[in-house]
Protein backbone atom coordinates (compact mmCIF):
# COMPACT_ATOMS: atom_id res chain seq x y z
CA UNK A 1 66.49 110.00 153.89
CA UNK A 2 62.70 111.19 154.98
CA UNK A 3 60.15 110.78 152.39
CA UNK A 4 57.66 113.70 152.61
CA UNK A 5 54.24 111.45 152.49
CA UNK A 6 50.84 113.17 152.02
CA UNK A 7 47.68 111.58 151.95
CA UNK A 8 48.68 108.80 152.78
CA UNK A 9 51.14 107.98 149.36
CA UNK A 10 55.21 109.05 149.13
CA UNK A 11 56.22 112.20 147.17
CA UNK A 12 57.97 111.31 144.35
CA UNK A 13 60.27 114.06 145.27
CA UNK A 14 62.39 112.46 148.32
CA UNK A 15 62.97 115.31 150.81
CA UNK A 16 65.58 115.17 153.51
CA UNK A 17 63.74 117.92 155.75
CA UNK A 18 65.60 117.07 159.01
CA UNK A 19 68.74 118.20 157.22
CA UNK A 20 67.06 120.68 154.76
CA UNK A 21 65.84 122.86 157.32
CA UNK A 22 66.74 121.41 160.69
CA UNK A 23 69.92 121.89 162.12
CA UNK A 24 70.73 121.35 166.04
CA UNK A 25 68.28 123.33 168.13
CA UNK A 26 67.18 125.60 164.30
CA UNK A 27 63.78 126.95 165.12
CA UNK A 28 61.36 127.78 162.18
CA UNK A 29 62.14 131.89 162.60
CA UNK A 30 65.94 130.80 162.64
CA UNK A 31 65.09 128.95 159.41
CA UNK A 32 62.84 131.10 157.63
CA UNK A 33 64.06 134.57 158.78
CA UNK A 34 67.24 134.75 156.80
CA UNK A 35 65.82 133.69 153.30
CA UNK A 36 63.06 135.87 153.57
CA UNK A 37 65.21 138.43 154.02
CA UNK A 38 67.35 137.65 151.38
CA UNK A 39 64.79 136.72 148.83
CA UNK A 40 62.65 140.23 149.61
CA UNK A 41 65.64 142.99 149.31
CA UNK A 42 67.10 141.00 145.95
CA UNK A 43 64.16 140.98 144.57
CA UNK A 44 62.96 144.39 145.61
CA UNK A 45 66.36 146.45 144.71
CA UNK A 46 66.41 144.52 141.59
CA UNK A 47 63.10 145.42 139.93
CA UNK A 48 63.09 148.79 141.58
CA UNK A 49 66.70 149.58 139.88
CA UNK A 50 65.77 147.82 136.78
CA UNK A 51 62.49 150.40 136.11
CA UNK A 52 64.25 153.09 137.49
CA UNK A 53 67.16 153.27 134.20
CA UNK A 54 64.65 151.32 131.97
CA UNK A 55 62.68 154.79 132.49
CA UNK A 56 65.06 157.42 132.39
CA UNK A 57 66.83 158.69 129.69
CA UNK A 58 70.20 159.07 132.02
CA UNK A 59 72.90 157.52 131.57
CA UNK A 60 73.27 155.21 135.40
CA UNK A 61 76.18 157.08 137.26
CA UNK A 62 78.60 156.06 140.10
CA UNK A 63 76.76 158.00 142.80
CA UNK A 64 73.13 157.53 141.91
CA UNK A 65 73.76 153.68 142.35
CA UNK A 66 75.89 154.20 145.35
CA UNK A 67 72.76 156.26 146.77
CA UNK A 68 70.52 152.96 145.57
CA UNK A 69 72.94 150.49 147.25
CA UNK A 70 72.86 152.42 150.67
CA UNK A 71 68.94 152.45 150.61
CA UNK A 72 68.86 149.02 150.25
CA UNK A 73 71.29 148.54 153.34
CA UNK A 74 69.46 150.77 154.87
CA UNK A 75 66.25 148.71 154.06
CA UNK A 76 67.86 145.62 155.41
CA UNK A 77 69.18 147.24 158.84
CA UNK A 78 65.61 148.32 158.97
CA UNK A 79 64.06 144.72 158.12
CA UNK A 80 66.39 143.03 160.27
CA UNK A 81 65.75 145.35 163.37
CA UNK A 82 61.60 144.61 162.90
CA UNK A 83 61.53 140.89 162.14
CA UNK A 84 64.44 139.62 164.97
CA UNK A 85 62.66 140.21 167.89
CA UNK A 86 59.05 139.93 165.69
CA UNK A 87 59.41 136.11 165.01
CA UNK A 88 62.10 135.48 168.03
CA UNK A 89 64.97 134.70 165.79
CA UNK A 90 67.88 134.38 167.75
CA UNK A 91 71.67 135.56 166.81
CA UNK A 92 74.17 132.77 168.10
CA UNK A 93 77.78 131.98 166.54
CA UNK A 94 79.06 134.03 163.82
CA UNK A 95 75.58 136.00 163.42
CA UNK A 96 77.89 139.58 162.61
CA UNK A 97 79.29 137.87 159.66
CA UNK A 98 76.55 136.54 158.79
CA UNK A 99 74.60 139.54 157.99
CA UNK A 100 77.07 140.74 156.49
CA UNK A 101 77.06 138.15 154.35
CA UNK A 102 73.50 139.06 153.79
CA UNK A 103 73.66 142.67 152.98
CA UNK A 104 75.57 141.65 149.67
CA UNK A 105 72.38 140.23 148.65
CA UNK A 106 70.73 143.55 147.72
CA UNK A 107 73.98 144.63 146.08
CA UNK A 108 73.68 142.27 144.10
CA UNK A 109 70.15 142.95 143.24
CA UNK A 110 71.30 146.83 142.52
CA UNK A 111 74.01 145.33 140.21
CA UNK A 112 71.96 143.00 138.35
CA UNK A 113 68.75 145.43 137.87
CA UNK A 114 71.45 147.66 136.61
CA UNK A 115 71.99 145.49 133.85
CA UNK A 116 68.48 144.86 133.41
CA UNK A 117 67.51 148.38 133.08
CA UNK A 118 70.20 149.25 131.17
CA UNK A 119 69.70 146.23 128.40
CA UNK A 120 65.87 147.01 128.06
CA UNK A 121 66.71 150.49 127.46
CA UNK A 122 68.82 149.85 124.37
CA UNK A 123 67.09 146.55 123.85
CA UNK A 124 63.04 146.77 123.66
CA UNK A 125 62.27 143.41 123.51
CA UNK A 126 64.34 142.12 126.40
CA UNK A 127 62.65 140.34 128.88
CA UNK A 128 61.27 142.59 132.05
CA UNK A 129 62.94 142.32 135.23
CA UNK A 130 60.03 141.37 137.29
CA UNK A 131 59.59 137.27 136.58
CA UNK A 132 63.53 137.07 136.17
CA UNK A 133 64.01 138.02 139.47
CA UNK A 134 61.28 136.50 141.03
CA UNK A 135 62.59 132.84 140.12
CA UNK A 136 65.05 133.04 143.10
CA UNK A 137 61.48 132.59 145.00
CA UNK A 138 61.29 129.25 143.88
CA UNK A 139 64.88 128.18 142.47
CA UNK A 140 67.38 129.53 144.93
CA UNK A 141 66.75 127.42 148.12
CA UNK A 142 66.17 130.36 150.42
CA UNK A 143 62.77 129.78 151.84
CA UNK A 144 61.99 126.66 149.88
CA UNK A 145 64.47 123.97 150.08
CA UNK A 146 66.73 122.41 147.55
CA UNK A 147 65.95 119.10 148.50
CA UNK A 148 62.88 119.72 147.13
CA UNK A 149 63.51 120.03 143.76
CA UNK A 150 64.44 117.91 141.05
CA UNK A 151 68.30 116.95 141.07
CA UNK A 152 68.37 118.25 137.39
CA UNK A 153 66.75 122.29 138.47
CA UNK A 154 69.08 122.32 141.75
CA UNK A 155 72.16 123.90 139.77
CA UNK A 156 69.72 126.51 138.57
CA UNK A 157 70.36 127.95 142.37
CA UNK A 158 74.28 128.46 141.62
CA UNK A 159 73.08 131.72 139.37
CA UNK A 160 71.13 133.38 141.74
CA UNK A 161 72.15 135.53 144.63
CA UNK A 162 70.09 134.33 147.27
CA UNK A 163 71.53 131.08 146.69
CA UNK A 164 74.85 132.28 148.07
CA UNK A 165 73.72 134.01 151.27
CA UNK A 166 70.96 132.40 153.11
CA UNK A 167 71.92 129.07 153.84
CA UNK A 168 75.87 129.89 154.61
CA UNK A 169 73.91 132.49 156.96
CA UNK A 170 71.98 130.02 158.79
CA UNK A 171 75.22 127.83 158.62
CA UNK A 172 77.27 130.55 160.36
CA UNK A 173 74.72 131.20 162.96
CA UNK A 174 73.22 127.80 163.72
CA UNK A 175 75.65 125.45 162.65
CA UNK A 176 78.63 126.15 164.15
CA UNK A 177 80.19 126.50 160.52
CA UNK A 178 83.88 128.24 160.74
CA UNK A 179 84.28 131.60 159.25
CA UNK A 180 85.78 130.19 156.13
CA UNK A 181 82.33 128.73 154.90
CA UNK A 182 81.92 132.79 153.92
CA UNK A 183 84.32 133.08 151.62
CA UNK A 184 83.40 131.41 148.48
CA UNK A 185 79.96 132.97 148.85
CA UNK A 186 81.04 136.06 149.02
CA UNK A 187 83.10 135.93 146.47
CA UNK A 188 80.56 134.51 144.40
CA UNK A 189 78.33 137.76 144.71
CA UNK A 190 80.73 140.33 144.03
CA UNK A 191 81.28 138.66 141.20
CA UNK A 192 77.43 139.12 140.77
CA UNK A 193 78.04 142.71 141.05
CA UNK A 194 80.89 143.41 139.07
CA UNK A 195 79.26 141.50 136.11
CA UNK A 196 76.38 143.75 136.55
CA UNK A 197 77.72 147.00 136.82
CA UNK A 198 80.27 145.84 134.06
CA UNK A 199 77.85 144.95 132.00
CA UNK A 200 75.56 148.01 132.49
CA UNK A 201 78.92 150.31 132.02
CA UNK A 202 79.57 148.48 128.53
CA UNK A 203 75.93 148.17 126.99
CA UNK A 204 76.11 152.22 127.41
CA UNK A 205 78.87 152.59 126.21
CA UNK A 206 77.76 150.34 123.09
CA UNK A 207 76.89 152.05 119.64
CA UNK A 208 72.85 152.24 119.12
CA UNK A 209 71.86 151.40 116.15
């Protein structure tokens, strides 16, 4: 395993970059491209849907979220079609289903700043959105990896959505992964969805005091 070594001592943090962000003929773009993406429409849709129904005094509805969800695709078709040929990423293997796999990422954000919205609304003292969110920057191993972290903070990656996209996406595209390394991912974030939409439905439906 490669130790990252700066000025001239070892990180205590040993860091298996050749595997961590490496992989074949993986260019940085190829690398980076992917989690950024990720990591910018989760945590966009999420805050943006979160202050949108901690605001209003509407109850969320079927089609204002639907409306939300297809901006965010939207946003992401959009993103995708700038940064590609911007950083010279290139789309090999299974790069269809790998976007694909990608667009559930904002979905998810929609979902969970559902929930957030909706529980500071008939909670005031919840916590905001904002800084929940913004962990998957540093905790989800999309842009920054894993290997990096402390064994002990790694699982905190499992609960956040970014988690379950980016690197399967670079797998499917760079690693010559099968098609079947997208299933348990993507079943992992619709369950991210239906927990947040679930949970928004029921804390409306709740009894204020």
């Amino acid at each position: 395993m490669a130790m990252a070594r700066e000025n001239g001592g070892s990180s205590p943090i040993p860091l298996d970059m050749e595997n961590a962000i490496a992989g074949g003929d993986m260019g940085a773009a190829d690398y980076v491209v992917p989690g950024v993406l990720c990591l910018v429409l989760f945590i966009l849709s999420g805050i943006f849907t979160s202050s949108l129904l901690a605001s209003s005094s509407a109850a969320p509805n079927a089609g204002g979220l639907a409306a939300l969800a297809v901006a965010v695709l939207a946003q992401l078709a959009l993103l995708s079609g700038v940064t590609v040929p911007l950083f010279g990423m290139r789309l090999t293997g299974h790069w269809g289903f790998a976007f694909a796999l990608m667009a559930l990422v904002p979905l998810t954000g929609v979902a969970l700043g559902a929930l957030a919205g909706v529980l500071k609304r008939v909670r005031a003292h919840a916590p905001p959105a904002a800084p929940l969110f913004s962990l998957s920057i540093f905790f989800s191993g999309a842009v920054l990896p894993l290997e990096a972290l402390p064994g002990w903070l790694r699982p905190l990656a499992w609960v956040m959505p970014p988690y379950w996209a980016a690197t399967p996406a670079r797998d499917l595209m760079y690693r010559e992964a099968s098609l079947g390394r997208i299933l348990v991912p993507a079943v992992a974030l619709l369950g991210f969805c239906i927990l947040g939409f679930a949970g928004a439905h029921l804390l409306m439906k709740k009894p204020q005091p």
